[in-house]
Amino acid sequence: MIPFTYERAQDEAAAARAAASTPNSKFIAGGTNLLDLMKLQIEKPQHLIDITHLPLNRIEATPDGGVRIGAMVRNADLAADPRIRKDYAVLSRALLAGASAQLRNMATTGGNLLQRTRCYYFYTPGLPCNKREPGSGCSALQGFNRMHAIVGASEACIATHPSDMAVAMRVLDAQVETINGQGQRRIIPIADFHRLPGNTPQQDNTLQSGELITAVTLPPPVKGEHIYRKVRDRASYAFALVSVAAIVERSGGQIHSARLAFGGLAHKPWRVNAAEQALRDTPDRPAAYHHAADAVLQGAVGYGHNDFKITLARRTLNAVLTPTA
Amino acid sequence: MEMSKPAGHNALDDNRQGLIGKPLDRVDGRLKVTGRATYAYEYNEGGQASYAYIVQSTIAKGSIISIDSAAAERAPGVQLVLTYKNMIAQGPKTKESSPQLHDEKITHFGQPVALVVASSFEQARAGAALVNVRYQQDAGEFNLNKAKVHARVPPPNQQAPDATEGEFEAAFVAAPVQLDVTYTTPHQSHAMMEPHATLALWNGDHLTLYTSNQMLAQAQGAVAKTLQLQPTQVRIISRYVGGGFGAKLAIQADAILAAAAAKKLGRPVKLALARPQVFHVTTHRTATEQRIRLGTDKDGHIQAIAHESWSGNTAGEDFYESAADQTRSLYAGANRKIAHRLSTLDLPVASSMRAPGEAVGLLAIECAMDELAEKLNLDPIELRKRNEPSQDPTKHVPYSTRQLVPCMEEGARRFGWNKRNPKPGQVRDGRWLIGHGMAAASRGNFLRPSKASARLDGDGILTVRMGMTDIGTGSYTIFTQIAAEMLGLPPQRVRMLLGDTEFPAAAGSGGSFGAASAGSGLYDACMALRGKLASAAGFNADSALFANGQISDGGQSKPLVELVGAGLEAEGEIKPGATLKQFSQQAYGAHFVEVGVDMDTGEVRIRRMLGVFAAGRILNEKTARSQALGGMTFGIGAALTEELVVDEQLGLFANHDLAEYHVATNADVPALEVVFLPEVDDKANPLKIKGIGELGICGAGAAVANAIYNACGVRVRDYPMTLDKLLGGLPAQAA
Ligand SMILES: Cc1cc2nc3c(=O)[nH]c(=O)nc-3n(C[C@H](O)[C@H](O)[C@H](O)COP(=O)(O)OP(=O)(O)OC[C@H]3O[C@@H](n4cnc5c(N)ncnc54)[C@H](O)[C@@H]3O)c2cc1C
Ligand code: SF4
C-alpha cells in the first residue's frame, strides 16, 4: 500500500468534484475489493474519497413502478429487502450466491458493479498482465485460465467479470445513474456499463474518471419465474464458473418469453438477443433450449483449462430452462 | 521411562477421578474467544518493534543480476533493506539449517530476495514494492510427470523408501484378477488460520523468538545452526499457535529474517507473512503420481500388491511424500512391492502436511480397492475383510491393536451400508445422482522422546512445564486432564505451561505424536512427583492412591498441600523403546460417505459422512472428536477442491490466496458423525493412547471419491474431483 490521503465527502456532488480535481483518487465504499488491491499495490490511489456516509443507502420506489437502489446500499440489505425479494427475486438470489455473509454486509451496490476481475495473474504483481500493466502481456493466455472467458475476449485479455449481482441486473435491464465533477448526471444502461476488453483491458467499464455512481434503477418488475443458478467449485464463497440469471414466462407447454444473462463467460455480464428470440413464443421443449444455447455460445472458444465452460454453460442453461417436475 | 515393554495397569486405568476421557471444555477456550491468548505477532516484548516485509522473487529459477534498493531506502520510515549482500553471517544450508537471502541464486518463485524493515508495517510494505530486482532467468521443470524420468531413490524418511516381499512381478502376472491403475494428487497447501509470524529480539548474544512453531526444540537447533549460535543462546516461545498442519514443523523465513533484521538494527523486529506470501515462501505438500497394482485369486485374496509413488521437491531437498507407506501394513498378501521416487522440481520446498504419506496414499490405494471390489463383484467391505492380515505382512510382527474390521462393521451398521446399490448411477433424488462410498483409515503411530516437569506448591497448584506446543488441537486441555488425574487434583488446580524452550524439551506437535509423547513424559513426571509425595507422607508409593487433593494408603489420608513444604518438584521423561519394533502400530478407522452429484453440472455435495475410529484410549471425547471432524473436513477438501495449480510456464502456484485455493467451507461440510470404538493400546505408551490428529483425514477423501463413482459411474483418478472432470460422463441431457 502506498501512502494516501483521505477525505470524507460531504455530499455526492462534492465527492465527484473532489474526484475530478484530485489526480489519482478513488472512491472507497465497502472497501472489500479496493483495500485488498491496494495492499497488493494493484490499485495505487494517492487519495481516497470516503462515500460511506453519503445518503445513498435507500431503496425507493420510482414513479414508473420500478426501484431505485442507492449506490451505498449494502449487498446484504439489498438481498433482504422485501420488495426486491418479491419483485426482483433474481437479484436477491444472485446477491445471496455471492461472497460470504461478512462480505455482503460490507459490499455496496456501486462497489459490486466495479469489483475487478479475479484473474490469478492480475493478482500477482510482477507478472505480465495487460489489465494491471497495459502492454505487459497476458499471462493467462498461455497460463492457467480455468476461470477465464469463452466469449467476447481478446488477445489482450481473457478475464471475466466476477460479479453475480451485475448478471442479475443485466437480465433486469438496470440503469446506472452517475454524477461527474461538473455536477452533470447521466444514466448508463447496464448493457453499456461494462465493456469488452479489446485492446484496452485496463478499462473495465465506461465510467469516466471521477464519475460517481449514485444509484442503480430497476424498471418495473418483469413477470415470470426468476432463477439464478450459480455453478461453482465449492458450495459457498467461490466465484461462478458459470452462472445464469433467467426470467422465464411459460404456460401450457409454451415458453412465452425468456430473458437470460450469464456470468463467468465474459468480461461483462453476457446477454445475447438471439438466444432470447429463440425462446420467444416457442414450444417448451429441449430443442428450444439448445437453440438458445447455440446462440449464447456462438463463437465460444476455450483456452485450455476453461474449455469445459462451453459444455457447462450449455448444460446449466438446459437445467435452468427445464421445468422442475 | 522407556517404552521397552507393554505398559502395565496404572493410575490412568483406575481413572479414580474420572477425568480421563471426559469431554472437558478447552482450558484455554475462554482466553482464545476473548482475544487474550497471545499469538506470536501480538507480543510487544522488548519495546517498540520495527516491522519487516518480504520482497519475493518473480521468477522461478535463475539468479539475481542486480538489486536496486535505493528508492526503498529513501522511502518514509524505512530503516533497513536486507539482501544477500548485507545479510548477517549464516551457516551453510544443511538438513537442520535454513539460511535466507543466502546468495543470488533463485530456486523457486516467490523466494525471499530482500527484506524491508520500517517503523510501521505499511511503510515496510510500501518500501518493499520499491525494491527493484533484475534477474537472469533459467528454464525450470515444474511438471512432476515430466520430471519422472530423472527421479531418484530418496534417502530413508521414517522407513526405507523401498520394500519388497516375495516375488511381486511374477505373482502379479500369474494372478487371475488384476488391477493396474495410476492415481495423481496435486500440490496442496496447509492453509492454517494463522500465517507464519515472528517477533525477534536480541539481548546481547542471546536471541528470543516469539514465533508460531510446532516443534520448539527442533526450531531452537535450526535457528542456532543457521545463525551460528549455541542452542542455549536461542529461546523460542510459541504459547499459542493458530494451526500448523505441518507448515510450522520447521522454522521458516520469518524467523531467520526477523532475527537477522533485529540484529542489524539492534531493536525488536516483527515479521508476519501476508497470506498470499505463505504459499511460496513456506512449504506445501507435493503432488504425487501413484501406480497401484493388485493381483488376487478369483475370491479376492490379494496375492500381489504394489504401490509405487513419485513426488517432487526442490533441488537439494530429500523429503519425499511417503504415499505408499501404509500399504506395507494395510492388507494381507505374500508378494509385495513398495517404492518411492523423488524428482527435482523448481517449485517451493515440499514438506509434511497433515498425515504426510497416508493422506494422499490412501486417496489412491483405497480407491484402487474400490475398483478391485467392483471387478470381483464383491462388496468393498467384504474385500477388505478377506485381506485382513493376521500380523504385519512386511514387518512380520503382531499389530499392537487393529480394529479395522470392527470399525467397518460398526460403520456399516450405523450408515445403513447394506442399503447401498453397488451398481453406479442408479439412485436419484430429483436432479441429484446419489452415491455411497467407504474407505479404510490407517495412520502410523509414533512415540518421540519428551520431557516434563511437575511441581506442587503449598497453594495447592500443580504447575507443569513442557517445551510442548498446542497448535489448536487441545493439548493444554488433555495435559491438564492427565496431570489432574495423576495427582488427584481438580483440573482448575493445574497450571499448564507450554510453548517455551526454557521448559523441559518436549516432542512438539507433529505426526500425531504430540499427545502420546508429551503426555507420557508428563505421566512420568507425575509418577515421580507421586513418589516424592508418598515418601513425604510416609506411604508406600506403589499402593498410595491420589484423589480429591488427598493421598491415601492403608485407610489413612493426608491432604497433599500439607506435604509439599516450599514446593515439591519432579521431572519425567519418555523414551521410545522396544515396543515400537516388536509391534506394528497404527490407528484404524473407516469412513462412510453419501454424496450427491448434480446430473447437469457435475457439482458434488456431501450429504452425510460418518467416521468410525479405533485409536487407543480417548483422553477427551470432545477434543478427540474435533480432531476427527477436522481431518474429515480436510479429506473433503482433498477430494473435491484443494489444489495448488502450477503455472508450468512461469513456475508459480497460480492460485496463491484463500479466495482461489479452495478449502472446504461450512456449506461444503454437512453434519459429520464421529464414533470412537473402545480401545486401549498398552504397547504404544503408558497412556495407552494413539495419535488421532491425522487419522481423520486418512481415507476420508477416498470414501468421497468412491461415493462419487457410485453416484455417477465416473471414475476420476486425478484429484481433486472438480466438476469439469465429471462433466463428460454425466447422463446426456434431453435433446
Ligand atoms: C473472498 C471474496 C469472495 C467474493 N466472492 C464474490 C462472489 O462470489 N460474487 C460476487 O459477486 N462478488 C464476490 N466478491 C466481491 C464483492 O462482491 C466485492 O468485493 C464487493 O461487492 C465490492 O463492493 P465494495 O463496496 O466493498 O467496493 P469497494 O472495494 O469499496 O470499491 C470497489 C471499487 O468501486 C469503486 N466504487 C465504489 N463505490 C463507488 C461509487 N458509488 N461510484 C464510483 N465508484 C465506486 C471504488 O473506487 C473501487 O474502485 C468477493 C470478494 C471477496 C474478497
Ligand atoms: S486475462 Fe486479463 S487480467 Fe488476466 S492476465 Fe490476461 S490481461 Fe491480465
PDB file of N, CA, C and O in Angstrom, chain A residues 1 39 41 118 120-121 124 142-144 146-147 229-236 239 241 286 290 308 312 315-316 318-319, chain B residues 125-126 129 598-601 603 605 641 645 647 649 654 656 658-660 662-663 665 667-668 723-724 730-731 733-735:
ATOM      1  N   MET A   1       0.850  -1.187   0.000  1.00  0.00           N
ATOM      2  CA  MET A   1       0.000   0.000   0.000  1.00  0.00           C
ATOM      3  C   MET A   1       0.885   1.237   0.000  1.00  0.00           C
ATOM      4  O   MET A   1       1.785   1.337   0.826  1.00  0.00           O
ATOM      5  N   LYS A  39      -3.492  -3.185  -0.955  1.00  0.00           N
ATOM      6  CA  LYS A  39      -2.443  -3.867  -0.188  1.00  0.00           C
ATOM      7  C   LYS A  39      -1.449  -4.543  -1.123  1.00  0.00           C
ATOM      8  O   LYS A  39      -0.270  -4.636  -0.821  1.00  0.00           O
ATOM      9  N   GLN A  41      -0.794  -3.450  -4.029  1.00  0.00           N
ATOM     10  CA  GLN A  41      -0.354  -2.384  -4.948  1.00  0.00           C
ATOM     11  C   GLN A  41      -0.797  -2.646  -6.382  1.00  0.00           C
ATOM     12  O   GLN A  41      -0.081  -2.325  -7.335  1.00  0.00           O
ATOM     13  N   ARG A 118     -10.960 -11.518 -10.947  1.00  0.00           N
ATOM     14  CA  ARG A 118     -10.208 -12.340 -10.014  1.00  0.00           C
ATOM     15  C   ARG A 118      -9.110 -13.118 -10.732  1.00  0.00           C
ATOM     16  O   ARG A 118      -8.540 -14.057 -10.153  1.00  0.00           O
ATOM     17  N   TYR A 120      -5.919 -14.776 -11.745  1.00  0.00           N
ATOM     18  CA  TYR A 120      -4.771 -15.058 -10.875  1.00  0.00           C
ATOM     19  C   TYR A 120      -3.582 -14.131 -11.160  1.00  0.00           C
ATOM     20  O   TYR A 120      -2.837 -13.758 -10.268  1.00  0.00           O
ATOM     21  N   TYR A 121      -3.405 -13.799 -12.417  1.00  0.00           N
ATOM     22  CA  TYR A 121      -2.216 -13.024 -12.804  1.00  0.00           C
ATOM     23  C   TYR A 121      -2.417 -11.543 -12.557  1.00  0.00           C
ATOM     24  O   TYR A 121      -1.469 -10.825 -12.253  1.00  0.00           O
ATOM     25  N   THR A 124      -1.146 -11.046  -9.229  1.00  0.00           N
ATOM     26  CA  THR A 124       0.258 -11.346  -8.929  1.00  0.00           C
ATOM     27  C   THR A 124       1.164 -10.277  -9.525  1.00  0.00           C
ATOM     28  O   THR A 124       1.663 -10.423 -10.638  1.00  0.00           O
ATOM     29  N   GLN A 142      -1.523 -18.258 -22.051  1.00  0.00           N
ATOM     30  CA  GLN A 142      -0.748 -19.498 -22.071  1.00  0.00           C
ATOM     31  C   GLN A 142      -0.712 -20.153 -20.704  1.00  0.00           C
ATOM     32  O   GLN A 142      -0.153 -21.229 -20.548  1.00  0.00           O
ATOM     33  N   GLY A 143      -1.259 -19.473 -19.725  1.00  0.00           N
ATOM     34  CA  GLY A 143      -1.135 -19.961 -18.354  1.00  0.00           C
ATOM     35  C   GLY A 143      -2.374 -20.698 -17.897  1.00  0.00           C
ATOM     36  O   GLY A 143      -3.043 -21.367 -18.681  1.00  0.00           O
ATOM     37  N   PHE A 144      -2.661 -20.569 -16.609  1.00  0.00           N
ATOM     38  CA  PHE A 144      -3.805 -21.271 -16.014  1.00  0.00           C
ATOM     39  C   PHE A 144      -5.038 -20.383 -16.211  1.00  0.00           C
ATOM     40  O   PHE A 144      -5.108 -19.288 -15.672  1.00  0.00           O
ATOM     41  N   ARG A 146      -8.510 -21.414 -16.008  1.00  0.00           N
ATOM     42  CA  ARG A 146      -9.743 -22.120 -15.668  1.00  0.00           C
ATOM     43  C   ARG A 146     -10.935 -21.180 -15.491  1.00  0.00           C
ATOM     44  O   ARG A 146     -12.055 -21.506 -15.868  1.00  0.00           O
ATOM     45  N   MET A 147     -10.711 -20.006 -14.891  1.00  0.00           N
ATOM     46  CA  MET A 147     -11.837 -19.111 -14.605  1.00  0.00           C
ATOM     47  C   MET A 147     -12.127 -18.155 -15.764  1.00  0.00           C
ATOM     48  O   MET A 147     -12.993 -17.313 -15.653  1.00  0.00           O
ATOM     49  N   ARG A 229     -28.895 -19.349 -11.151  1.00  0.00           N
ATOM     50  CA  ARG A 229     -28.187 -20.605 -10.952  1.00  0.00           C
ATOM     51  C   ARG A 229     -26.703 -20.346 -11.080  1.00  0.00           C
ATOM     52  O   ARG A 229     -26.225 -19.929 -12.129  1.00  0.00           O
ATOM     53  N   LYS A 230     -26.012 -20.574  -9.990  1.00  0.00           N
ATOM     54  CA  LYS A 230     -24.573 -20.323  -9.967  1.00  0.00           C
ATOM     55  C   LYS A 230     -23.839 -21.647  -9.812  1.00  0.00           C
ATOM     56  O   LYS A 230     -24.062 -22.377  -8.851  1.00  0.00           O
ATOM     57  N   VAL A 231     -22.976 -21.952 -10.741  1.00  0.00           N
ATOM     58  CA  VAL A 231     -22.193 -23.188 -10.673  1.00  0.00           C
ATOM     59  C   VAL A 231     -20.777 -22.819 -10.252  1.00  0.00           C
ATOM     60  O   VAL A 231     -20.135 -21.983 -10.887  1.00  0.00           O
ATOM     61  N   ARG A 232     -20.323 -23.461  -9.198  1.00  0.00           N
ATOM     62  CA  ARG A 232     -19.016 -23.089  -8.645  1.00  0.00           C
ATOM     63  C   ARG A 232     -18.334 -24.314  -8.067  1.00  0.00           C
ATOM     64  O   ARG A 232     -18.953 -25.356  -7.889  1.00  0.00           O
ATOM     65  N   ASP A 233     -17.056 -24.145  -7.737  1.00  0.00           N
ATOM     66  CA  ASP A 233     -16.269 -25.300  -7.290  1.00  0.00           C
ATOM     67  C   ASP A 233     -16.584 -25.734  -5.873  1.00  0.00           C
ATOM     68  O   ASP A 233     -16.331 -26.872  -5.509  1.00  0.00           O
ATOM     69  N   ARG A 234     -17.050 -24.846  -5.057  1.00  0.00           N
ATOM     70  CA  ARG A 234     -17.495 -25.288  -3.732  1.00  0.00           C
ATOM     71  C   ARG A 234     -18.838 -24.638  -3.431  1.00  0.00           C
ATOM     72  O   ARG A 234     -19.272 -23.736  -4.141  1.00  0.00           O
ATOM     73  N   ALA A 235     -19.456 -25.089  -2.366  1.00  0.00           N
ATOM     74  CA  ALA A 235     -20.861 -24.750  -2.151  1.00  0.00           C
ATOM     75  C   ALA A 235     -21.072 -23.288  -1.788  1.00  0.00           C
ATOM     76  O   ALA A 235     -22.180 -22.764  -1.895  1.00  0.00           O
ATOM     77  N   SER A 236     -20.026 -22.618  -1.350  1.00  0.00           N
ATOM     78  CA  SER A 236     -20.170 -21.232  -0.930  1.00  0.00           C
ATOM     79  C   SER A 236     -18.820 -20.554  -1.085  1.00  0.00           C
ATOM     80  O   SER A 236     -17.793 -21.222  -1.153  1.00  0.00           O
ATOM     81  N   PHE A 239     -16.295 -17.875  -6.634  1.00  0.00           N
ATOM     82  CA  PHE A 239     -16.842 -17.154  -7.778  1.00  0.00           C
ATOM     83  C   PHE A 239     -17.442 -18.143  -8.767  1.00  0.00           C
ATOM     84  O   PHE A 239     -17.084 -19.322  -8.786  1.00  0.00           O
ATOM     85  N   LEU A 241     -18.206 -20.321 -11.894  1.00  0.00           N
ATOM     86  CA  LEU A 241     -17.585 -20.828 -13.120  1.00  0.00           C
ATOM     87  C   LEU A 241     -18.499 -20.432 -14.274  1.00  0.00           C
ATOM     88  O   LEU A 241     -18.061 -19.923 -15.293  1.00  0.00           O
ATOM     89  N   PRO A 286     -36.797 -29.271 -25.107  1.00  0.00           N
ATOM     90  CA  PRO A 286     -35.329 -29.199 -25.090  1.00  0.00           C
ATOM     91  C   PRO A 286     -34.735 -28.623 -26.370  1.00  0.00           C
ATOM     92  O   PRO A 286     -33.713 -27.921 -26.314  1.00  0.00           O
ATOM     93  N   HIS A 290     -31.738 -25.815 -26.594  1.00  0.00           N
ATOM     94  CA  HIS A 290     -30.467 -25.986 -27.323  1.00  0.00           C
ATOM     95  C   HIS A 290     -30.258 -24.870 -28.334  1.00  0.00           C
ATOM     96  O   HIS A 290     -29.122 -24.403 -28.510  1.00  0.00           O
ATOM     97  N   PHE A 308     -14.010 -26.565 -20.614  1.00  0.00           N
ATOM     98  CA  PHE A 308     -15.201 -27.215 -20.066  1.00  0.00           C
ATOM     99  C   PHE A 308     -16.376 -26.253 -19.906  1.00  0.00           C
ATOM    100  O   PHE A 308     -17.529 -26.673 -19.817  1.00  0.00           O
ATOM    101  N   LEU A 312     -20.328 -26.758 -19.927  1.00  0.00           N
ATOM    102  CA  LEU A 312     -21.006 -26.448 -18.664  1.00  0.00           C
ATOM    103  C   LEU A 312     -22.083 -25.379 -18.865  1.00  0.00           C
ATOM    104  O   LEU A 312     -23.182 -25.482 -18.303  1.00  0.00           O
ATOM    105  N   ARG A 315     -25.096 -27.023 -20.499  1.00  0.00           N
ATOM    106  CA  ARG A 315     -25.827 -27.914 -19.591  1.00  0.00           C
ATOM    107  C   ARG A 315     -26.531 -27.121 -18.496  1.00  0.00           C
ATOM    108  O   ARG A 315     -27.632 -27.475 -18.069  1.00  0.00           O
ATOM    109  N   THR A 316     -25.874 -26.066 -18.033  1.00  0.00           N
ATOM    110  CA  THR A 316     -26.504 -25.265 -16.980  1.00  0.00           C
ATOM    111  C   THR A 316     -27.738 -24.552 -17.530  1.00  0.00           C
ATOM    112  O   THR A 316     -28.791 -24.515 -16.876  1.00  0.00           O
ATOM    113  N   ASN A 318     -29.607 -25.522 -20.006  1.00  0.00           N
ATOM    114  CA  ASN A 318     -30.623 -26.567 -20.156  1.00  0.00           C
ATOM    115  C   ASN A 318     -31.320 -26.860 -18.832  1.00  0.00           C
ATOM    116  O   ASN A 318     -32.541 -26.976 -18.772  1.00  0.00           O
ATOM    117  N   ALA A 319     -30.510 -26.966 -17.788  1.00  0.00           N
ATOM    118  CA  ALA A 319     -31.081 -27.268 -16.474  1.00  0.00           C
ATOM    119  C   ALA A 319     -31.981 -26.131 -16.010  1.00  0.00           C
ATOM    120  O   ALA A 319     -33.047 -26.352 -15.437  1.00  0.00           O
TER     121      ALA A 319
ATOM    122  N   ARG B 125       5.781  -2.366   3.843  1.00  0.00           N
ATOM    123  CA  ARG B 125       5.166  -2.952   2.643  1.00  0.00           C
ATOM    124  C   ARG B 125       5.309  -2.005   1.452  1.00  0.00           C
ATOM    125  O   ARG B 125       5.609  -2.432   0.336  1.00  0.00           O
ATOM    126  N   ALA B 126       5.121  -0.724   1.712  1.00  0.00           N
ATOM    127  CA  ALA B 126       5.280   0.246   0.622  1.00  0.00           C
ATOM    128  C   ALA B 126       6.726   0.255   0.143  1.00  0.00           C
ATOM    129  O   ALA B 126       7.010   0.307  -1.054  1.00  0.00           O
ATOM    130  N   ALA B 129       7.729  -2.616  -2.213  1.00  0.00           N
ATOM    131  CA  ALA B 129       7.342  -2.502  -3.622  1.00  0.00           C
ATOM    132  C   ALA B 129       8.333  -1.651  -4.407  1.00  0.00           C
ATOM    133  O   ALA B 129       8.298  -1.636  -5.643  1.00  0.00           O
ATOM    134  N   ASP B 598     -24.661 -33.404  -9.055  1.00  0.00           N
ATOM    135  CA  ASP B 598     -25.672 -32.756  -9.885  1.00  0.00           C
ATOM    136  C   ASP B 598     -25.570 -33.310 -11.306  1.00  0.00           C
ATOM    137  O   ASP B 598     -24.518 -33.217 -11.943  1.00  0.00           O
ATOM    138  N   MET B 599     -26.662 -33.871 -11.799  1.00  0.00           N
ATOM    139  CA  MET B 599     -26.569 -34.572 -13.080  1.00  0.00           C
ATOM    140  C   MET B 599     -26.449 -33.628 -14.262  1.00  0.00           C
ATOM    141  O   MET B 599     -26.103 -34.062 -15.367  1.00  0.00           O
ATOM    142  N   ASP B 600     -26.671 -32.360 -14.044  1.00  0.00           N
ATOM    143  CA  ASP B 600     -26.469 -31.393 -15.125  1.00  0.00           C
ATOM    144  C   ASP B 600     -25.068 -30.792 -15.114  1.00  0.00           C
ATOM    145  O   ASP B 600     -24.430 -30.684 -16.147  1.00  0.00           O
ATOM    146  N   THR B 601     -24.632 -30.410 -13.926  1.00  0.00           N
ATOM    147  CA  THR B 601     -23.398 -29.615 -13.832  1.00  0.00           C
ATOM    148  C   THR B 601     -22.201 -30.380 -13.269  1.00  0.00           C
ATOM    149  O   THR B 601     -21.075 -29.892 -13.365  1.00  0.00           O
ATOM    150  N   GLU B 603     -21.615 -30.752 -10.172  1.00  0.00           N
ATOM    151  CA  GLU B 603     -21.273 -30.276  -8.829  1.00  0.00           C
ATOM    152  C   GLU B 603     -21.485 -31.417  -7.836  1.00  0.00           C
ATOM    153  O   GLU B 603     -22.498 -32.106  -7.890  1.00  0.00           O
ATOM    154  N   ARG B 605     -21.837 -32.526  -3.850  1.00  0.00           N
ATOM    155  CA  ARG B 605     -22.092 -32.075  -2.486  1.00  0.00           C
ATOM    156  C   ARG B 605     -22.157 -33.287  -1.575  1.00  0.00           C
ATOM    157  O   ARG B 605     -22.804 -34.279  -1.897  1.00  0.00           O
ATOM    158  N   THR B 641     -11.726 -30.179  -3.897  1.00  0.00           N
ATOM    159  CA  THR B 641     -11.340 -28.836  -4.328  1.00  0.00           C
ATOM    160  C   THR B 641      -9.879 -28.460  -4.186  1.00  0.00           C
ATOM    161  O   THR B 641      -9.399 -27.617  -4.928  1.00  0.00           O
ATOM    162  N   VAL B 645      -2.427 -24.939  -8.072  1.00  0.00           N
ATOM    163  CA  VAL B 645      -2.264 -25.155  -9.507  1.00  0.00           C
ATOM    164  C   VAL B 645      -0.938 -24.570  -9.971  1.00  0.00           C
ATOM    165  O   VAL B 645      -0.660 -23.389  -9.750  1.00  0.00           O
ATOM    166  N   ASP B 647       1.446 -23.074 -12.619  1.00  0.00           N
ATOM    167  CA  ASP B 647       1.572 -22.489 -13.943  1.00  0.00           C
ATOM    168  C   ASP B 647       2.892 -23.004 -14.503  1.00  0.00           C
ATOM    169  O   ASP B 647       3.969 -22.661 -14.007  1.00  0.00           O
ATOM    170  N   GLN B 649       4.415 -22.484 -17.254  1.00  0.00           N
ATOM    171  CA  GLN B 649       5.276 -21.552 -17.980  1.00  0.00           C
ATOM    172  C   GLN B 649       6.139 -20.783 -16.979  1.00  0.00           C
ATOM    173  O   GLN B 649       7.323 -20.602 -17.182  1.00  0.00           O
ATOM    174  N   ALA B 654      -0.490 -20.680  -9.195  1.00  0.00           N
ATOM    175  CA  ALA B 654      -1.298 -19.580  -9.710  1.00  0.00           C
ATOM    176  C   ALA B 654      -2.311 -19.083  -8.678  1.00  0.00           C
ATOM    177  O   ALA B 654      -2.531 -17.886  -8.533  1.00  0.00           O
ATOM    178  N   HIS B 656      -2.580 -18.493  -5.414  1.00  0.00           N
ATOM    179  CA  HIS B 656      -1.934 -18.340  -4.115  1.00  0.00           C
ATOM    180  C   HIS B 656      -2.689 -17.395  -3.190  1.00  0.00           C
ATOM    181  O   HIS B 656      -2.128 -16.430  -2.668  1.00  0.00           O
ATOM    182  N   LEU B 658      -6.562 -17.442  -0.459  1.00  0.00           N
ATOM    183  CA  LEU B 658      -7.638 -18.318   0.023  1.00  0.00           C
ATOM    184  C   LEU B 658      -8.950 -18.089  -0.714  1.00  0.00           C
ATOM    185  O   LEU B 658      -9.921 -18.802  -0.484  1.00  0.00           O
ATOM    186  N   ALA B 659      -8.979 -17.108  -1.604  1.00  0.00           N
ATOM    187  CA  ALA B 659     -10.163 -16.981  -2.461  1.00  0.00           C
ATOM    188  C   ALA B 659     -10.129 -18.060  -3.537  1.00  0.00           C
ATOM    189  O   ALA B 659     -11.173 -18.577  -3.935  1.00  0.00           O
ATOM    190  N   GLU B 660      -8.952 -18.412  -3.990  1.00  0.00           N
ATOM    191  CA  GLU B 660      -8.843 -19.362  -5.099  1.00  0.00           C
ATOM    192  C   GLU B 660      -8.240 -20.707  -4.718  1.00  0.00           C
ATOM    193  O   GLU B 660      -8.390 -21.670  -5.458  1.00  0.00           O
ATOM    194  N   HIS B 662      -9.105 -23.486  -2.712  1.00  0.00           N
ATOM    195  CA  HIS B 662     -10.416 -23.765  -2.125  1.00  0.00           C
ATOM    196  C   HIS B 662     -10.359 -24.839  -1.052  1.00  0.00           C
ATOM    197  O   HIS B 662     -10.346 -26.026  -1.370  1.00  0.00           O
ATOM    198  N   VAL B 663     -10.328 -24.425   0.205  1.00  0.00           N
ATOM    199  CA  VAL B 663     -10.562 -25.392   1.276  1.00  0.00           C
ATOM    200  C   VAL B 663     -12.075 -25.521   1.431  1.00  0.00           C
ATOM    201  O   VAL B 663     -12.830 -24.676   0.962  1.00  0.00           O
ATOM    202  N   THR B 665     -15.627 -25.109   2.792  1.00  0.00           N
ATOM    203  CA  THR B 665     -16.308 -24.118   3.635  1.00  0.00           C
ATOM    204  C   THR B 665     -17.380 -24.836   4.450  1.00  0.00           C
ATOM    205  O   THR B 665     -17.652 -26.017   4.240  1.00  0.00           O
ATOM    206  N   ALA B 667     -20.468 -24.678   4.170  1.00  0.00           N
ATOM    207  CA  ALA B 667     -21.531 -25.187   3.301  1.00  0.00           C
ATOM    208  C   ALA B 667     -21.128 -26.478   2.584  1.00  0.00           C
ATOM    209  O   ALA B 667     -21.983 -27.194   2.082  1.00  0.00           O
ATOM    210  N   ASP B 668     -19.838 -26.745   2.537  1.00  0.00           N
ATOM    211  CA  ASP B 668     -19.379 -27.981   1.896  1.00  0.00           C
ATOM    212  C   ASP B 668     -19.390 -29.166   2.861  1.00  0.00           C
ATOM    213  O   ASP B 668     -19.163 -30.298   2.447  1.00  0.00           O
ATOM    214  N   LEU B 723     -15.746 -30.447 -11.014  1.00  0.00           N
ATOM    215  CA  LEU B 723     -16.857 -30.847 -11.874  1.00  0.00           C
ATOM    216  C   LEU B 723     -16.452 -31.036 -13.338  1.00  0.00           C
ATOM    217  O   LEU B 723     -17.072 -31.838 -14.054  1.00  0.00           O
ATOM    218  N   ASP B 724     -15.423 -30.322 -13.785  1.00  0.00           N
ATOM    219  CA  ASP B 724     -15.012 -30.468 -15.185  1.00  0.00           C
ATOM    220  C   ASP B 724     -14.584 -31.894 -15.510  1.00  0.00           C
ATOM    221  O   ASP B 724     -14.689 -32.333 -16.650  1.00  0.00           O
ATOM    222  N   LEU B 730     -21.457 -37.569 -17.407  1.00  0.00           N
ATOM    223  CA  LEU B 730     -22.806 -37.412 -16.848  1.00  0.00           C
ATOM    224  C   LEU B 730     -23.852 -37.813 -17.885  1.00  0.00           C
ATOM    225  O   LEU B 730     -23.580 -37.815 -19.090  1.00  0.00           O
ATOM    226  N   PRO B 731     -25.045 -38.144 -17.428  1.00  0.00           N
ATOM    227  CA  PRO B 731     -26.092 -38.539 -18.371  1.00  0.00           C
ATOM    228  C   PRO B 731     -26.340 -37.425 -19.399  1.00  0.00           C
ATOM    229  O   PRO B 731     -26.298 -36.243 -19.051  1.00  0.00           O
ATOM    230  N   GLN B 733     -28.245 -34.843 -21.618  1.00  0.00           N
ATOM    231  CA  GLN B 733     -29.493 -34.109 -21.387  1.00  0.00           C
ATOM    232  C   GLN B 733     -30.427 -34.344 -22.563  1.00  0.00           C
ATOM    233  O   GLN B 733     -29.993 -34.659 -23.668  1.00  0.00           O
ATOM    234  N   ALA B 734     -31.711 -34.158 -22.316  1.00  0.00           N
ATOM    235  CA  ALA B 734     -32.684 -34.352 -23.390  1.00  0.00           C
ATOM    236  C   ALA B 734     -32.355 -33.442 -24.569  1.00  0.00           C
ATOM    237  O   ALA B 734     -31.995 -32.286 -24.380  1.00  0.00           O
ATOM    238  N   ALA B 735     -32.456 -34.008 -25.778  1.00  0.00           N
ATOM    239  CA  ALA B 735     -32.083 -33.210 -26.957  1.00  0.00           C
ATOM    240  C   ALA B 735     -33.307 -32.502 -27.530  1.00  0.00           C
ATOM    241  O   ALA B 735     -34.428 -32.957 -27.361  1.00  0.00           O
TER     242      ALA B 735
END
